[in-house]
Short mmCIF file of C-alpha atoms in Angstrom, two decimals:
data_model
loop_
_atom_site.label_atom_id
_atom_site.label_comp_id
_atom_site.label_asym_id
_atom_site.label_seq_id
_atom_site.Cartn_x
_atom_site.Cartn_y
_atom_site.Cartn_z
CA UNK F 1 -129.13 170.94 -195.70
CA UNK F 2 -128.20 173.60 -193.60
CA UNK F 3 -131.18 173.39 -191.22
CA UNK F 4 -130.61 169.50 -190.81
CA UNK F 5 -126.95 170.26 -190.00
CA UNK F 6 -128.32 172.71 -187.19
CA UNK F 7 -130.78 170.20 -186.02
CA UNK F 8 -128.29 167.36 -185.40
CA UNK F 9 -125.95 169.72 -183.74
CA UNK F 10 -128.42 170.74 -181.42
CA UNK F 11 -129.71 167.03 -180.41
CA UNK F 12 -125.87 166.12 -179.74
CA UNK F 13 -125.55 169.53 -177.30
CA UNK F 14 -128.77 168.12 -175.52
CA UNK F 15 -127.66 164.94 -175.29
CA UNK F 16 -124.61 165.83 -174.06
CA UNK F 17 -126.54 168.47 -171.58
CA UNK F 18 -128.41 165.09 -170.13
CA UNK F 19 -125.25 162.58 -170.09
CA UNK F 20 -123.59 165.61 -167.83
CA UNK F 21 -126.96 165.86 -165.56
CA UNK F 22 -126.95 162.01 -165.06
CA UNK F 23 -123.01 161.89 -164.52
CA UNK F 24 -123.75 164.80 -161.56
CA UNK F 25 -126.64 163.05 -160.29
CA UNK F 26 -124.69 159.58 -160.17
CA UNK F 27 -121.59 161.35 -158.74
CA UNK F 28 -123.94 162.83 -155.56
CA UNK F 29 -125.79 159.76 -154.95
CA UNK F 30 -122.67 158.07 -155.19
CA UNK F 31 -120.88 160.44 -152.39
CA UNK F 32 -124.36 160.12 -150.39
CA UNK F 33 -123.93 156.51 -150.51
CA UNK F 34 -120.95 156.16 -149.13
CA UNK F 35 -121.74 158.59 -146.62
CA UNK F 36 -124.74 156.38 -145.79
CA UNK F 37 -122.24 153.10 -145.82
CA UNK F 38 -119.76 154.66 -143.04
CA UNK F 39 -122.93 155.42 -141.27
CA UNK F 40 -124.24 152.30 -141.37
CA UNK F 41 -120.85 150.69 -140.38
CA UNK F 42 -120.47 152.98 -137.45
CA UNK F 43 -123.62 152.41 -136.41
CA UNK F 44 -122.93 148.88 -135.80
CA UNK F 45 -119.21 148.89 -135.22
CA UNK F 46 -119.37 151.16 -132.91
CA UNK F 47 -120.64 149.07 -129.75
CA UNK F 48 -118.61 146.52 -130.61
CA UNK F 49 -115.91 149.02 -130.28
CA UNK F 50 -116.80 150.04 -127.00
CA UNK F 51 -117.05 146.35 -126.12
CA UNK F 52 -113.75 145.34 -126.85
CA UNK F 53 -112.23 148.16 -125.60
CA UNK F 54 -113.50 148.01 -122.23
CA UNK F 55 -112.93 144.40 -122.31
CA UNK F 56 -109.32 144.83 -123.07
CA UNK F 57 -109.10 147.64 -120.77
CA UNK F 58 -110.26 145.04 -117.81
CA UNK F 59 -107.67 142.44 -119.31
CA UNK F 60 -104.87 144.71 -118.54
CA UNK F 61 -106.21 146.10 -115.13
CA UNK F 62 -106.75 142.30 -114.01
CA UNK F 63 -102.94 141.52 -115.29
CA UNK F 64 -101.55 144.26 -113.37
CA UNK F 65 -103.84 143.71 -110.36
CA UNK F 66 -102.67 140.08 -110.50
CA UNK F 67 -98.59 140.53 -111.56
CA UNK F 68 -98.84 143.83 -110.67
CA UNK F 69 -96.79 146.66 -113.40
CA UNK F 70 -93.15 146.41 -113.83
CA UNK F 71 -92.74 148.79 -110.87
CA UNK F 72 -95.07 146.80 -108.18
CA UNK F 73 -93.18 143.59 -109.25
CA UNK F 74 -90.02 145.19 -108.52
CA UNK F 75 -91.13 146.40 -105.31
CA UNK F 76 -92.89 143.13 -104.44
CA UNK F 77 -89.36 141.28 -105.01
CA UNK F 78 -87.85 143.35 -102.59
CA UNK F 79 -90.59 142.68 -99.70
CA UNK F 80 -90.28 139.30 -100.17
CA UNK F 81 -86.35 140.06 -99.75
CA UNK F 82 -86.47 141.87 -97.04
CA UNK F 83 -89.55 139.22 -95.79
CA UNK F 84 -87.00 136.11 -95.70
CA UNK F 85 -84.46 138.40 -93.78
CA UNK F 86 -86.90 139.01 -91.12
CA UNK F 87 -88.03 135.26 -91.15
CA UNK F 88 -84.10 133.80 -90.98
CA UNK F 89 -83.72 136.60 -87.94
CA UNK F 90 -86.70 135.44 -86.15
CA UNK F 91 -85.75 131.79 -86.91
CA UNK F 92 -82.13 132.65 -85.16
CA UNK F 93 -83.39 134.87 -82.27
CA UNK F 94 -85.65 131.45 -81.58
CA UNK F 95 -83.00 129.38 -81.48
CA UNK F 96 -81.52 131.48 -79.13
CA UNK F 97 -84.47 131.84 -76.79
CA UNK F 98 -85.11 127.83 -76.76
CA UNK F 99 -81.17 127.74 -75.58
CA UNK F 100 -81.52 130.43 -73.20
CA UNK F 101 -84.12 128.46 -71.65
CA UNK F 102 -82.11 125.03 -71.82
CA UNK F 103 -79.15 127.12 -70.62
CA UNK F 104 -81.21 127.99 -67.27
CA UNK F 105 -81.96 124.25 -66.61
CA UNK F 106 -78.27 123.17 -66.76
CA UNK F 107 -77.31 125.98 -64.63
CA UNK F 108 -80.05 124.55 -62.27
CA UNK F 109 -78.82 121.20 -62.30
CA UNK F 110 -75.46 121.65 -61.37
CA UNK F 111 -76.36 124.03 -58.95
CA UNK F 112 -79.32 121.78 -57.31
CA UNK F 113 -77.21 118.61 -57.54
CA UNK F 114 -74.46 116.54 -55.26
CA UNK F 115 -72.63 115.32 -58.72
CA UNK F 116 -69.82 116.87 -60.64
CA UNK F 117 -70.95 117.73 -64.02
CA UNK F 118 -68.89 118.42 -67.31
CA UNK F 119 -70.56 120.31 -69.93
CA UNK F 120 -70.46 119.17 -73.30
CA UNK F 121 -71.47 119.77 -76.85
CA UNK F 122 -72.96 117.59 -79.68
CA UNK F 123 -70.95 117.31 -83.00
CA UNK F 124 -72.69 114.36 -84.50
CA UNK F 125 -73.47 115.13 -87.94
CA UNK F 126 -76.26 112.63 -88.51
CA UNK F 127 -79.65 113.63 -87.09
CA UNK F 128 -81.33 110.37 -87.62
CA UNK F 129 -79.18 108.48 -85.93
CA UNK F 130 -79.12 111.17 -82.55
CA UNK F 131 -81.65 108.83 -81.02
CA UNK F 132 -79.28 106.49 -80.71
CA UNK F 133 -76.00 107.37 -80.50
CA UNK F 134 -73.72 110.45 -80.86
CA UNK F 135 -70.61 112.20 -80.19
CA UNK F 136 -69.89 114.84 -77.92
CA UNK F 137 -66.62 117.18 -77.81
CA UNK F 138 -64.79 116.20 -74.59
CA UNK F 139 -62.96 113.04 -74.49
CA UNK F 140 -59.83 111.41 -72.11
CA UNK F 141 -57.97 114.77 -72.18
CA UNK F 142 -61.06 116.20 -70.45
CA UNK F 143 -61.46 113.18 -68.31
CA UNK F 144 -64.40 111.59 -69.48
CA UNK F 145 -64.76 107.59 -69.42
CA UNK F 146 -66.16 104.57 -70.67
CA UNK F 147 -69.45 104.44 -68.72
CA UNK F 148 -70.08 107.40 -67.79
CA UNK F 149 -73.47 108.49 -67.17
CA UNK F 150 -74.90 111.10 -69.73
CA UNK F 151 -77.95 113.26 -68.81
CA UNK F 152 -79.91 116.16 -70.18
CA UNK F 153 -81.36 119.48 -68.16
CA UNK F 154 -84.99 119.32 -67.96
CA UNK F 155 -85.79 122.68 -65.74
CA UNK F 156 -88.15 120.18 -64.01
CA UNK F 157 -89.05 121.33 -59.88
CA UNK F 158 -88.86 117.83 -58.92
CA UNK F 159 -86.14 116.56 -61.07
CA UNK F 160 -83.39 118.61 -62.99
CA UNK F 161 -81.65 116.32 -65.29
CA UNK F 162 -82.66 113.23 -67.11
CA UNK F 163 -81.38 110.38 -68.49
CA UNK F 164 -80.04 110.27 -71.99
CA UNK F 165 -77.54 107.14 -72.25
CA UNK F 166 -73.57 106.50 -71.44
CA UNK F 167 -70.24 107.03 -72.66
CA UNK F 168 -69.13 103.77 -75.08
CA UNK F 169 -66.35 104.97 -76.56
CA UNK F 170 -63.98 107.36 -75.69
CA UNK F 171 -60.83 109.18 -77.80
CA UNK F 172 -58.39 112.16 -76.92
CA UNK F 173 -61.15 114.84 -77.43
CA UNK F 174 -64.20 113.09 -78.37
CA UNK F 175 -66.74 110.63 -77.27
CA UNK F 176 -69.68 108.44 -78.42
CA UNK F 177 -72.87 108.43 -76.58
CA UNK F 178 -75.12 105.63 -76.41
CA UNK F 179 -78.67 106.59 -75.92
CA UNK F 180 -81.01 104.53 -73.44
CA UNK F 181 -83.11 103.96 -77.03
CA UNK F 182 -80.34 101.83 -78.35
CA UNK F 183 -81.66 98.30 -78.06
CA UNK F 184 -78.78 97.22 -77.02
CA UNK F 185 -78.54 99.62 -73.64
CA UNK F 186 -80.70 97.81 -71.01
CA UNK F 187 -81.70 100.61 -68.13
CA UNK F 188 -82.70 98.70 -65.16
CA UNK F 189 -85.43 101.47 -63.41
CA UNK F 190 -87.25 101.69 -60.17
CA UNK F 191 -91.21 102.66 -59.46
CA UNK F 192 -90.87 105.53 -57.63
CA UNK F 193 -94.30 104.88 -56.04
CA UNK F 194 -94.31 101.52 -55.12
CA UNK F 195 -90.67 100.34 -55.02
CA UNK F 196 -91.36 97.65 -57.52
CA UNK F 197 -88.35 96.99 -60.77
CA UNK F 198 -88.25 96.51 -64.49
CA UNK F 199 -86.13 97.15 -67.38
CA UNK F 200 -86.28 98.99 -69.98
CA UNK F 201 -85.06 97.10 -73.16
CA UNK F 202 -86.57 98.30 -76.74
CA UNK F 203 -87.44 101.44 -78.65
CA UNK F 204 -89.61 101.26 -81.26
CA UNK F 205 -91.86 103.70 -83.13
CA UNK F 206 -90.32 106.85 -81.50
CA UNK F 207 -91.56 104.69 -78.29
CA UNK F 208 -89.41 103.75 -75.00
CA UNK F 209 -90.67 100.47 -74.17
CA UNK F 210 -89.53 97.72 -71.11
CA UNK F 211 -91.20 95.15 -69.01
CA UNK F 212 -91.84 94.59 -65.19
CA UNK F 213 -89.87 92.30 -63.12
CA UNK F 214 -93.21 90.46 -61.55
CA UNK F 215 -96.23 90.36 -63.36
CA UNK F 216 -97.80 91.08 -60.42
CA UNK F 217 -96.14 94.70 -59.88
CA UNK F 218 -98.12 97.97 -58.53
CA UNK F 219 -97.61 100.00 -61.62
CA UNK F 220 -99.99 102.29 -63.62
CA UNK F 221 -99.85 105.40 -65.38
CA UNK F 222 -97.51 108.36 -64.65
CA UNK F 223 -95.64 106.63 -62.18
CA UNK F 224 -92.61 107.77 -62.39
CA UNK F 225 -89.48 105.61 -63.30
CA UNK F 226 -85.56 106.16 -62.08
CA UNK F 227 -82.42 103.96 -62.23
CA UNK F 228 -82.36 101.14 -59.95
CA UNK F 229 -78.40 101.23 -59.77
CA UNK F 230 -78.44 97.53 -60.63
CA UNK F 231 -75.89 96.76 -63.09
CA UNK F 232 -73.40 99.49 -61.52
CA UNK F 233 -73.29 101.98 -64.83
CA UNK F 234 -76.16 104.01 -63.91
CA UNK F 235 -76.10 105.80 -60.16
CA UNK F 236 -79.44 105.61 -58.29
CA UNK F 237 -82.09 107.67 -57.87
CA UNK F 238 -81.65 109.34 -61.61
CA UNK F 239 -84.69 110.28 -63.59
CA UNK F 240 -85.98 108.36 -66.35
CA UNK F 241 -89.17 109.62 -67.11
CA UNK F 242 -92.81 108.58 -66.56
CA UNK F 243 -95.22 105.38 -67.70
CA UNK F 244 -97.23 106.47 -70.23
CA UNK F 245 -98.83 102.72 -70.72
CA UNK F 246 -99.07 99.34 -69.05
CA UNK F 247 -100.73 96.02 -70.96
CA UNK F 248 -100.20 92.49 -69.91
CA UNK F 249 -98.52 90.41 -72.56
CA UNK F 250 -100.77 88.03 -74.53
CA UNK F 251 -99.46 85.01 -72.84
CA UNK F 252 -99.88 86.94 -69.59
CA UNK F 253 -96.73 86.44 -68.48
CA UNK F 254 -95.58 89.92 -68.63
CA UNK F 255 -96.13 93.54 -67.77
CA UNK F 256 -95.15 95.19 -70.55
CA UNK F 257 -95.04 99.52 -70.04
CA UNK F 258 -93.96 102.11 -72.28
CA UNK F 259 -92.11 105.16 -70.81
CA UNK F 260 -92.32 109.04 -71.68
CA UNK F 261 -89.04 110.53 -71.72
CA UNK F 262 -88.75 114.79 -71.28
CA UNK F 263 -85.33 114.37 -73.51
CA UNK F 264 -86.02 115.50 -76.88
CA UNK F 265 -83.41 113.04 -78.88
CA UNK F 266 -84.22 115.04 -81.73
CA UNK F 267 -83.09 118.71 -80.62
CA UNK F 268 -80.29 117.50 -78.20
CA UNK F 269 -78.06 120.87 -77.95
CA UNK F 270 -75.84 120.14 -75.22
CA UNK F 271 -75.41 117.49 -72.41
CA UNK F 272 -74.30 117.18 -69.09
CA UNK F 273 -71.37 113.93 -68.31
CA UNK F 274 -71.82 112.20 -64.83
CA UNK F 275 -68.16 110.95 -64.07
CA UNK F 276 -68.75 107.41 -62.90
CA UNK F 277 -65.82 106.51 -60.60
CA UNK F 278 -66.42 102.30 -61.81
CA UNK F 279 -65.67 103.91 -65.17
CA UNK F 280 -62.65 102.82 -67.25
CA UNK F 281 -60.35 104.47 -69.53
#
């Protein structure tokens, strides 16, 4: 009885020997297994790391190269600041250049001329309409009239002043200008060249247009045109500009030719009055 009780006591100490050599063995394959798994998953995660990091690393470089950092963009701001202030300067110191030079040309008209000039200034508000008609600041109190002759400086050897239109309306210290592109301000001109007459009597298309007396005139390109002094508003001998284009009408029965003017309608800065003594008040 004895020995069997021995016997079974020492098959439970060996099987418990051999469950606690299989529960070491399982625990170190176990740890060596997991080891192997974050091997493995390094092993392939790692590239794919690397990828994504350099990716993301040429993400931000491209942002900042593009937007630049918080510190560029601030900067940048203030070039582009500091980039309009030089533009609106340059812009100005332009505009005061292009007058200079229009300031030299009326000097040389009044200087180079036998008229009596008064200076004056545009204050019409509407460009669109300059090519037509305007107002100036000088009216009866500075003697100005009802037909007088208005004219631009052109700085040109042969011819210092052009003409822009006539006086149609005059108040105490203002007057309105009527441009020789209003249709209804007929300019009766002389060929320079050949002595022969026409009239200049539309505008259309940014274009001075008129017609030759005979059809059978001597005219041709860049003749040059002045006032006739037909019609008694405009003096003779004043400078209109130069034919640009002659065409016979389709019935043939007129000379049509279209005139380039050296006004610039569209800049006008200041203007030069002719006093006409027909004029009236």
């Amino acid at each position: 009885m004895s020995y069997r009780r021995k016997k079974k006591s020492n098959k439970s100490f060996i099987i418990t020997i051999i469950l606690l050599i299989i529960l070491i063995f399982t625990s170190n394959m176990s740890e060596g297994l997991v080891k192997a798994g974050n091997n493995l998953t390094n092993t392939i995660f790692e590239p794919i790391n690397k990828v994504s990091y350099a990716i993301s690393s040429e993400i931000i470089n491209a942002v900042e190269d593009t937007f630049g950092s918080k510190n560029t963009r601030s900067e940048l701001e203030k070039m582009k600041a500091e980039n309009n202030k030089l533009l609106k300067e340059n812009a100005n110191l332009s505009e005061i250049i292009n007058r200079e030079d229009y300031l030299k040309a009326e000097r040389n008209a009044i200087e180079n001329s036998d008229y009596n000039y008064i200076k004056a200034q545009i204050i019409n508000s509407d460009v669109n309409s300059m090519h037509e008609s305007f107002f100036i600041d000088k009216g009866k109190n500075d003697g100005i009239r009802v037909n007088d002759v208005v004219l631009q400086a052109i700085g040109n050897t042969d011819y210092s002043s052009a003409v822009i239109g006539k006086i149609v309306s005059v108040n105490d210290t203002t007057a309105e200008v009527e441009t020789i592109k209003n249709s209804s301000n007929d300019v009766s001109f002389v060929n320079s060249r050949s002595g022969d007459y026409g009239v200049i009597d539309d505008y259309k298309n940014k274009t001075i247009s008129g017609y030759m007396l005979e059809v059978d005139s001597d005219v041709k390109d860049s003749d040059i045109l002045l006032t006739s002094g037909i019609g008694g508003v405009y003096p003779k001998g004043l400078y209109l500009g130069k034919i640009s284009n002659v065409n016979m009408s389709n019935d043939s029965l007129r000379k049509n030719i279209t005139v380039d003017s050296p006004v610039d309608f569209s800049h006008l800065y200041r203007v030069l009055i002719l006093q006409n003594k027909g004029g009236t008040k």
